Coordinates of C-alpha atoms in Angstrom, one line a residue:
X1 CA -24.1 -63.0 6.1
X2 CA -21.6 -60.3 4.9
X3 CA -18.1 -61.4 4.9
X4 CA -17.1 -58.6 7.4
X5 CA -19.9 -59.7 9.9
X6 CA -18.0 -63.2 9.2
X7 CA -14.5 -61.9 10.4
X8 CA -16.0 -59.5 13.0
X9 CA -17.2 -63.0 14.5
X10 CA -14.3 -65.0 14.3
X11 CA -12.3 -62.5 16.0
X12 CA -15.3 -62.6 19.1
X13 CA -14.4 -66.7 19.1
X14 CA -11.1 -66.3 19.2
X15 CA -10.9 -63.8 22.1
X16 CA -13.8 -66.0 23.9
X17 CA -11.5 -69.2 22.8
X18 CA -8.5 -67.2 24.7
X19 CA -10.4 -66.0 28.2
X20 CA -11.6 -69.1 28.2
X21 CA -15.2 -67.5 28.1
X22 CA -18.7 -68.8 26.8
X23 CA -21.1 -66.5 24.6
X24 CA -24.8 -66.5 25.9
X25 CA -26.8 -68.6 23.6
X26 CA -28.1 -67.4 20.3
X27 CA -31.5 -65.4 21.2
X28 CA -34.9 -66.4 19.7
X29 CA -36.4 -65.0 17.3
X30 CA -38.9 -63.1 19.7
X31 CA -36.0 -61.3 21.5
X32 CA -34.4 -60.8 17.6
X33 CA -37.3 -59.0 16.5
X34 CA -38.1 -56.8 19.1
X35 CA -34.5 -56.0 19.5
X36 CA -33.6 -55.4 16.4
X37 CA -36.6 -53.0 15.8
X38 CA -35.6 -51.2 18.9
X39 CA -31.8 -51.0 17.5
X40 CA -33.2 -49.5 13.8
X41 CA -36.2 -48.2 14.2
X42 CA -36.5 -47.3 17.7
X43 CA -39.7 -48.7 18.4
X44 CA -40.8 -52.1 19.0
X45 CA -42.6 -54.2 16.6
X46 CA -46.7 -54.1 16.0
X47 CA -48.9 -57.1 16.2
X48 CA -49.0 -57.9 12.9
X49 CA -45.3 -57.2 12.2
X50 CA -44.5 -59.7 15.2
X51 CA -46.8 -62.4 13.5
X52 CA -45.5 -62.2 9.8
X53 CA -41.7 -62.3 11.1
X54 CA -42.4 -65.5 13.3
X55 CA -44.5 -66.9 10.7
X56 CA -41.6 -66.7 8.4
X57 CA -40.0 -70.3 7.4
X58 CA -37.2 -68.9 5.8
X59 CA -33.4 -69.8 6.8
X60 CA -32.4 -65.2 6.1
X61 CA -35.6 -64.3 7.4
X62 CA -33.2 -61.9 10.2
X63 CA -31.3 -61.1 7.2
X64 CA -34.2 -60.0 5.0
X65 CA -36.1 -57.8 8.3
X66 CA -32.5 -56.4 9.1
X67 CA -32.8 -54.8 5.8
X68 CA -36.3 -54.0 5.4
X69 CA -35.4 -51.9 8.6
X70 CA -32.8 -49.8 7.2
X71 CA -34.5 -49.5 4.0
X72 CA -37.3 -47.9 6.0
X73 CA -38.3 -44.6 7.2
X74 CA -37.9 -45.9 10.7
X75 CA -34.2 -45.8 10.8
X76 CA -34.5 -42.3 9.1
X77 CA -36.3 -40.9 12.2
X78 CA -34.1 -43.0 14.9
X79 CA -30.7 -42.4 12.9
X80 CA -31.8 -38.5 12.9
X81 CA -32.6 -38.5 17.1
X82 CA -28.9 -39.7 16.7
X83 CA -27.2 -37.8 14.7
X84 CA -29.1 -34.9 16.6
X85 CA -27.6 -35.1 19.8
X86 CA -24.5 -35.3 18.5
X87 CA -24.7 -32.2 16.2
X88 CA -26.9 -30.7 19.0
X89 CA -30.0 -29.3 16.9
X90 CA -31.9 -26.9 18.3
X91 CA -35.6 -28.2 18.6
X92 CA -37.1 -24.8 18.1
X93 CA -35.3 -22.2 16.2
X94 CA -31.5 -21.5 15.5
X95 CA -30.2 -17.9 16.9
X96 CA -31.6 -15.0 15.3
X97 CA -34.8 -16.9 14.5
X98 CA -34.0 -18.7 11.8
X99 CA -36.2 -21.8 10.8
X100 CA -33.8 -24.7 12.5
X101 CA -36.7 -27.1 10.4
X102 CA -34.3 -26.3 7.2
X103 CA -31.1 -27.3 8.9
X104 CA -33.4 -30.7 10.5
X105 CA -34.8 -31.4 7.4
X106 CA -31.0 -31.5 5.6
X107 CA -30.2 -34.2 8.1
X108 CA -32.8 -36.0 7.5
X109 CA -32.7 -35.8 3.9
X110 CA -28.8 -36.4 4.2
X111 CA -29.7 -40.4 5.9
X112 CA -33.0 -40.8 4.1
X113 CA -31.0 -40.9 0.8
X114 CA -27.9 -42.8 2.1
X115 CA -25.3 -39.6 1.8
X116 CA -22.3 -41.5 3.0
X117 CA -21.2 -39.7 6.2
X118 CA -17.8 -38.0 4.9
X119 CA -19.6 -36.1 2.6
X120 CA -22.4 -34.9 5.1
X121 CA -19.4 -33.8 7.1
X122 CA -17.9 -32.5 3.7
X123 CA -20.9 -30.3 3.2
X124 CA -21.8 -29.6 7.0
X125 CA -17.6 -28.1 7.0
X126 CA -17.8 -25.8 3.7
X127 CA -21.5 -25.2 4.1
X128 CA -22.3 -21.6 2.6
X129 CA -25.2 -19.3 1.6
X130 CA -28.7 -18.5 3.3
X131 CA -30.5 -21.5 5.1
X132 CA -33.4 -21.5 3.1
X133 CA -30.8 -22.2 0.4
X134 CA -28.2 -24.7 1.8
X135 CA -29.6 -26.4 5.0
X136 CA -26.3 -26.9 6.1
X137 CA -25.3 -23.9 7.1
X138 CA -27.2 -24.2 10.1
X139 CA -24.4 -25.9 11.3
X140 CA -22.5 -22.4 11.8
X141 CA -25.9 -20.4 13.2
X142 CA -25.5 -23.3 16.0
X143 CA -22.9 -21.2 17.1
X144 CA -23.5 -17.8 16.3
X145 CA -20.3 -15.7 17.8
X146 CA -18.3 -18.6 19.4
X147 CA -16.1 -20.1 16.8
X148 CA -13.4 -21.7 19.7
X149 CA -16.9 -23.9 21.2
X150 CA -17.8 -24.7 17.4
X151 CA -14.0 -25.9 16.8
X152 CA -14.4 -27.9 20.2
X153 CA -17.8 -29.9 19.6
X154 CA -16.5 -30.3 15.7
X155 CA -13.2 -31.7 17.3
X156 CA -15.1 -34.2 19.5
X157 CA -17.6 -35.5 17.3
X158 CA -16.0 -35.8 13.8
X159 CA -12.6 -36.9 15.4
X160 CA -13.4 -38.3 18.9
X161 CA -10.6 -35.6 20.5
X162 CA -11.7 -33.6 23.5
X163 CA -9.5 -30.7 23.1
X164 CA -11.6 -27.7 24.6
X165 CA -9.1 -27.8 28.0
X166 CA -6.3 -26.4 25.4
X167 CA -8.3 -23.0 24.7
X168 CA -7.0 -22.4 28.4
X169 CA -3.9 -24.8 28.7
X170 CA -2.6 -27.5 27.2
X171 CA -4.9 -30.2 27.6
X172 CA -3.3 -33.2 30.2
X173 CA -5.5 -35.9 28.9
X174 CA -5.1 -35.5 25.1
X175 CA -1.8 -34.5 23.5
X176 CA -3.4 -31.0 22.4
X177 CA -1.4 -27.6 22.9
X178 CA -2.9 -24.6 23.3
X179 CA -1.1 -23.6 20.2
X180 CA -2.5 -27.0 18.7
X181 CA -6.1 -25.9 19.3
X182 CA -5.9 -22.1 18.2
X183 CA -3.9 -23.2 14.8
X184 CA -7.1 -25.8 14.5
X185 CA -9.8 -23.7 15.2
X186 CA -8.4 -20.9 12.6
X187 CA -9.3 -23.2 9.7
X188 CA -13.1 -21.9 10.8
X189 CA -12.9 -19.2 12.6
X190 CA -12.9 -17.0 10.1
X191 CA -17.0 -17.8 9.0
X192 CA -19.1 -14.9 9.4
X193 CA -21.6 -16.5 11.6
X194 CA -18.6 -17.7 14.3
X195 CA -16.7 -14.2 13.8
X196 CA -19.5 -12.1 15.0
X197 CA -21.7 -12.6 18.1
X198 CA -24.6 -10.5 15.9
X199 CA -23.6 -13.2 12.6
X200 CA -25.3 -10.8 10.5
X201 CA -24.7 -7.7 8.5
X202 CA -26.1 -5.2 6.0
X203 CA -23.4 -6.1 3.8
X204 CA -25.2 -9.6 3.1
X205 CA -28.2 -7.8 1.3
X206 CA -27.1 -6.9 -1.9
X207 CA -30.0 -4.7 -2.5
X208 CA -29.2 -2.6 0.5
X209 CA -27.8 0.4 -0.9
X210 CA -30.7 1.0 -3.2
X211 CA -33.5 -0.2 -0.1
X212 CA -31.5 2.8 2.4
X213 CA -31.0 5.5 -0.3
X214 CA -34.9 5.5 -1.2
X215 CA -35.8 5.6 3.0
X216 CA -33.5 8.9 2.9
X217 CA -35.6 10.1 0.2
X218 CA -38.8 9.3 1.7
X219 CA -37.6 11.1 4.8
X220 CA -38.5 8.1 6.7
X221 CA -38.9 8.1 10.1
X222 CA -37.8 5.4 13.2
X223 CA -40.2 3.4 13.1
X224 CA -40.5 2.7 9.2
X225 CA -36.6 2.6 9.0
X226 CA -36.7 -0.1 11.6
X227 CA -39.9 -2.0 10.4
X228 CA -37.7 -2.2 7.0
X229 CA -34.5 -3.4 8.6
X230 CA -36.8 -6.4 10.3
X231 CA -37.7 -7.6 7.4
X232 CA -34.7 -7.8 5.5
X233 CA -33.5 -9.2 8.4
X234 CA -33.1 -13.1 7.3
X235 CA -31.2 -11.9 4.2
X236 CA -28.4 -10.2 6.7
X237 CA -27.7 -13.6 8.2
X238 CA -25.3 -15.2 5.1
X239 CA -23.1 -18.1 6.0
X240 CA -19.8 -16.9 4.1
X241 CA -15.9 -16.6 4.8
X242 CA -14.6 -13.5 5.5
X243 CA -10.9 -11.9 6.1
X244 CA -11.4 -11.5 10.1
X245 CA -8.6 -13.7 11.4
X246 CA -8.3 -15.4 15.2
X247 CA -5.7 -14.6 17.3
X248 CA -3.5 -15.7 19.5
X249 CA -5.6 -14.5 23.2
X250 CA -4.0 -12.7 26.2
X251 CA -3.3 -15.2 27.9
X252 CA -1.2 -17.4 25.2
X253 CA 1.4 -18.6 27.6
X254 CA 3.8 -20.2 24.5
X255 CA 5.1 -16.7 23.1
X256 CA 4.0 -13.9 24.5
X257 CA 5.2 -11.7 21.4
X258 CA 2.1 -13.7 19.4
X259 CA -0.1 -12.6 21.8
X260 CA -2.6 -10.7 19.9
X261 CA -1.5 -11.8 16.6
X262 CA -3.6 -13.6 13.4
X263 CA -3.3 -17.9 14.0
X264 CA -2.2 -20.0 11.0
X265 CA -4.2 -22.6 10.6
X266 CA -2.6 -26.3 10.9
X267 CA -4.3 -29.7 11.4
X268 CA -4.2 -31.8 15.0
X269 CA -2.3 -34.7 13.7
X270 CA -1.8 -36.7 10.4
X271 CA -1.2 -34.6 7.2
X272 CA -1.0 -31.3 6.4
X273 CA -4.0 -29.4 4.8
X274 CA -2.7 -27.2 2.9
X275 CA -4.7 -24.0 1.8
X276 CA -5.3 -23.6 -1.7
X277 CA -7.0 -20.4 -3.1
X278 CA -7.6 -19.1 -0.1
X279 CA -10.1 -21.9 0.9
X280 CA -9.3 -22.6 4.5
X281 CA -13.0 -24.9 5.1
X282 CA -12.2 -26.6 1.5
X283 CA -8.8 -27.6 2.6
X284 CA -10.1 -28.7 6.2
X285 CA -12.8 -30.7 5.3
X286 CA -11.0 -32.8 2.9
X287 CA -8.6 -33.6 5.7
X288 CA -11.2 -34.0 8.1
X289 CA -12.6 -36.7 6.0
X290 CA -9.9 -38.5 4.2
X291 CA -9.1 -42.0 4.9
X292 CA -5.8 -41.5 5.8
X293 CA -7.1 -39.4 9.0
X294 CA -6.0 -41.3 11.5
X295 CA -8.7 -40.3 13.7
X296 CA -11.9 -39.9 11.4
X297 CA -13.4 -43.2 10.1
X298 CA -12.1 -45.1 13.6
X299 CA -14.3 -42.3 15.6
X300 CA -17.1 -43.0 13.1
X301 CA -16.8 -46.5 13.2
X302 CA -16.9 -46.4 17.2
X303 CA -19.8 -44.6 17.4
X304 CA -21.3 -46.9 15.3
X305 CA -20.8 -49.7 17.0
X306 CA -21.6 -47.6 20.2
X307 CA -25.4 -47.5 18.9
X308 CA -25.9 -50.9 18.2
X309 CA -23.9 -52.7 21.2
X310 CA -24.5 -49.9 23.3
X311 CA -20.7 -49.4 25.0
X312 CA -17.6 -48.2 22.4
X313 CA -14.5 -50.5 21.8
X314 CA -13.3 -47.0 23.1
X315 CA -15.0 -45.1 26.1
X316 CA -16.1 -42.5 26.5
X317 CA -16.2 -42.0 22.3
X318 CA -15.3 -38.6 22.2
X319 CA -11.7 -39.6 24.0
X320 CA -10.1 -42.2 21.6
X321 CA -6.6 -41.3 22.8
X322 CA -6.1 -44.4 25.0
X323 CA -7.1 -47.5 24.4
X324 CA -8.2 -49.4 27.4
X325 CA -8.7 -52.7 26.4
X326 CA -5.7 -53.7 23.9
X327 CA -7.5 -56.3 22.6
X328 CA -10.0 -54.4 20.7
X329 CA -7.4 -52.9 18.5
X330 CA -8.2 -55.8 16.0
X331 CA -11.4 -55.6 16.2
X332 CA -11.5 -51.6 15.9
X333 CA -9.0 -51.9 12.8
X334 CA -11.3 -54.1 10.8
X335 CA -14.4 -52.3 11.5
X336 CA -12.7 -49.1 10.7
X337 CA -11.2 -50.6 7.5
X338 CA -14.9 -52.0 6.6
X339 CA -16.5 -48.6 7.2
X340 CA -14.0 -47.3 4.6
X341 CA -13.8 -49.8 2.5
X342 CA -18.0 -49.4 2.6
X343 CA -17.0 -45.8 0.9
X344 CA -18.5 -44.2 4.7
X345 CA -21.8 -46.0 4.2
X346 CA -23.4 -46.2 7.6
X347 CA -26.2 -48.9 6.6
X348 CA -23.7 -50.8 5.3
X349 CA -21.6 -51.0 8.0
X350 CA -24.6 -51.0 10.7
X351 CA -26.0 -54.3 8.4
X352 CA -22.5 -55.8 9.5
X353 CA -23.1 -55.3 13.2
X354 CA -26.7 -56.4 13.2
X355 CA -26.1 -59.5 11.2
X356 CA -23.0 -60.9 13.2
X357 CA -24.1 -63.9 14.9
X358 CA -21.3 -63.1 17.5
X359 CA -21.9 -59.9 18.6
X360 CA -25.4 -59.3 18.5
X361 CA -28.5 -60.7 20.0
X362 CA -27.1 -63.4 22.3
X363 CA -28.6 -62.5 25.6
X364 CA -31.2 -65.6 27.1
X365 CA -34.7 -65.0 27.2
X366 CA -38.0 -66.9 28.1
X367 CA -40.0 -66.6 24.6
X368 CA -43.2 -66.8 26.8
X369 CA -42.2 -63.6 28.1
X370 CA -40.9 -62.2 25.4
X371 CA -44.0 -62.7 23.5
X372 CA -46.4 -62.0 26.2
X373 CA -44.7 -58.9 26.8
X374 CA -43.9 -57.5 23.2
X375 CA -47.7 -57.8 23.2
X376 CA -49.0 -56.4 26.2
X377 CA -45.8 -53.3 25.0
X378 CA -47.2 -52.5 21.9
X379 CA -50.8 -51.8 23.6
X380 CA -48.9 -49.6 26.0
X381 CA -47.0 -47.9 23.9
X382 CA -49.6 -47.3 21.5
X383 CA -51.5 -45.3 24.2
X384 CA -48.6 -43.5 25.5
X385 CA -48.1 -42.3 22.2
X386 CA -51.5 -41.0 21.9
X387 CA -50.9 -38.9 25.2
X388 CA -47.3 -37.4 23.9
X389 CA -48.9 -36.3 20.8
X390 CA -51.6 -34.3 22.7
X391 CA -48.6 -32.7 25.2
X392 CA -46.2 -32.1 22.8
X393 CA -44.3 -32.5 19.7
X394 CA -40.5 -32.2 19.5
X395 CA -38.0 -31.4 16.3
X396 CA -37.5 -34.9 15.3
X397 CA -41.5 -35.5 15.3
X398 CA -43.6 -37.6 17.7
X399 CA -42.2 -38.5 20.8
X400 CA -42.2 -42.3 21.5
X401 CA -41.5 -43.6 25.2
X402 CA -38.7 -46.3 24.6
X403 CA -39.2 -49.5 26.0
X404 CA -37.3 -51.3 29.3
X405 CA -34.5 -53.8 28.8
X406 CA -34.8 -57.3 28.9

């Protein structure tokens, strides 16, 4: 067992040793194995997979299946339905019908090679060029023309701060100024694909002079002139920085003199980042993801441990201002120091929380039951996939029913 899982459990026995509480007893290794397929894979185990894990003599043989499982392409697909919702891919095509598959498949390929997660958000943050060339820039086609809702949903889910009330007012749940959230967003704002509700211009085809001078010779008409401009029309749509600054709005009620006026971009809390060369995304992402962000591993590491055990240390996730049960702050420290000290590896860290014999896979069972039903499940679920495939197939690939708690 990793040494972290070790101290993630002693810290469980010392708080059960203070409340003068019990754990549930150690599950068998039927309720293991279909729980921890359904934790990594998102699927329950087959037949055969059942009978070779419970045929298996050996003293790690959770250890050894707990890796097999992240190794595998299982967790790819479960980790990406994850991720998803979070980043909140578009199953069918990103505005201005791009091909959302390229910014899908960049996610995917981001977990299936274990990219640790500050440098997917490194890359997601300073993401530039065409999609077909940089998958990550469909994190800006997301949201074409609304760069204060991108700042939000980036705020939430890469730092667990809610702080879309302070585009408004200053937010009463979340120390967040409306000043706070204009100087944040303008680290962004200024992306071509957030700065103009179209996100695309002529200016982006370099070959455009040349492609409208020899239309005016031809003396084309309408309809060529517009059949031409629809199908350059992908090579307008360039994920770039431009000059256009945000402003302070109308209704800043701080100063009204700024009102109207370029924002200068400044972080939430922590350090400063500041702006070298121009390079407002450079300079944000690296604050974004540094380890002394106060804010950025412990989010990660919630969310984290949010998937496996199924409630944060800190609820809801995206809110980690208050911490409701004091003592968790232990508990969240070391998991967020592990996840760093890990260098952001998520299997890593996940490996820790699936092997702790404390805080995982404790809940009574009948192994009858379990068995009889894991069975009986796979049949089921075997022909519900069958009818899903015929119905329909979503971005993340075949659909597959998840199966009820014990």
């Amino acid at each position: 067992m990793p040494e972290v899982a070790r101290h993630v459990d002693a810290l469980i026995d010392r708080h059960h040793a203070a409340s003068d509480t019990k754990l549930n007893a150690r599950a068998s290794d039927e309720v293991f194995l279909r729980r921890v397929y359904l934790d990594v894979a998102g699927r329950i185990p087959s037949l055969e997979e059942s009978t070779r894990f419970l045929a298996d003599a050996r003293e790690d043989r959770r250890t050894r299946l707990i890796d097999a499982l992240l190794a595998g392409e299982g967790y790819v697909s479960h980790t990406y339905n994850w991720k998803a919702d979070q980043l909140r891919l578009n199953p069918r095509a990103l505005a201005g019908g791009q091909p959302a598959w390229l910014y899908d498949d960049w996610v995917k390929d981001a977990i299936r090679t274990g990219q640790p997660h500050d440098e997917t958000v490194r890359q997601l943050i300073t993401a530039k060029g065409y999609l077909w060339e940089n998958g990550a820039a469909g994190f800006y086609l997301r949201d074409l023309g609304m760069p204060l809702d991108h700042a939000s949903n980036l705020s939430r889910v890469f730092l667990g701060t809610r702080m879309e009330c302070a585009q408004c007012h200053d937010n009463p749940l979340e120390p967040v100024t409306q000043k706070d959230f204009y100087q944040m967003a303008a680290f962004t704002a200024g992306v071509s694909n957030l700065s103009s509700p179209g996100g695309y211009s002529n200016d982006n085809v370099t070959q455009w002079p040349e492609i409208k001078a020899r239309l005016a010779r031809m003396d084309a008409d309408k309809a060529l002139q517009d059949g031409v401009s629809r199908a350059i029309s992908p090579l307008k749509r360039l994920t770039k920085d431009t000059e256009k600054p945000l402003t302070f709005p109308t209704t800043y009620v701080y100063d009204k003199s700024e009102r109207g006026h370029p924002v200068a971009p400044r972080t939430l809390f922590g350090d400063e980042a500041p702006v070298i060369d121009g390079d407002r995304r450079r300079a944000f992402a690296e604050w974004m993801t540094s380890p002394r962000n106060p804010r950025f591993a412990k989010n990660a590491a919630n969310r984290l441990w949010k998937r496996v055990m199924g409630a944060g240390l800190i609820e809801p996730v995206d809110s980690l201002t208050a911490l409701p049960h004091p003592e968790h702050r232990e508990l969240l420290e070391v998991l967020t120091s592990a996840l760093i000290g890990f260098r952001f590896d998520e299997r890593a860290f996940l490996a820790v929380l699936l092997n702790s014999d404390r805080a995982r896979y404790r809940h009574p069972a009948e192994p009858f039951l379990v068995v009889t039903y894991t069975v009986g499940a796979y049949a089921l679920w075997q022909a519900a996939r069958w009818i899903m495939s015929k119905r329909t197939r979503q971005h993340q690939g075949e659909a597959i029913p998840s199966a009820p708690a014990d």
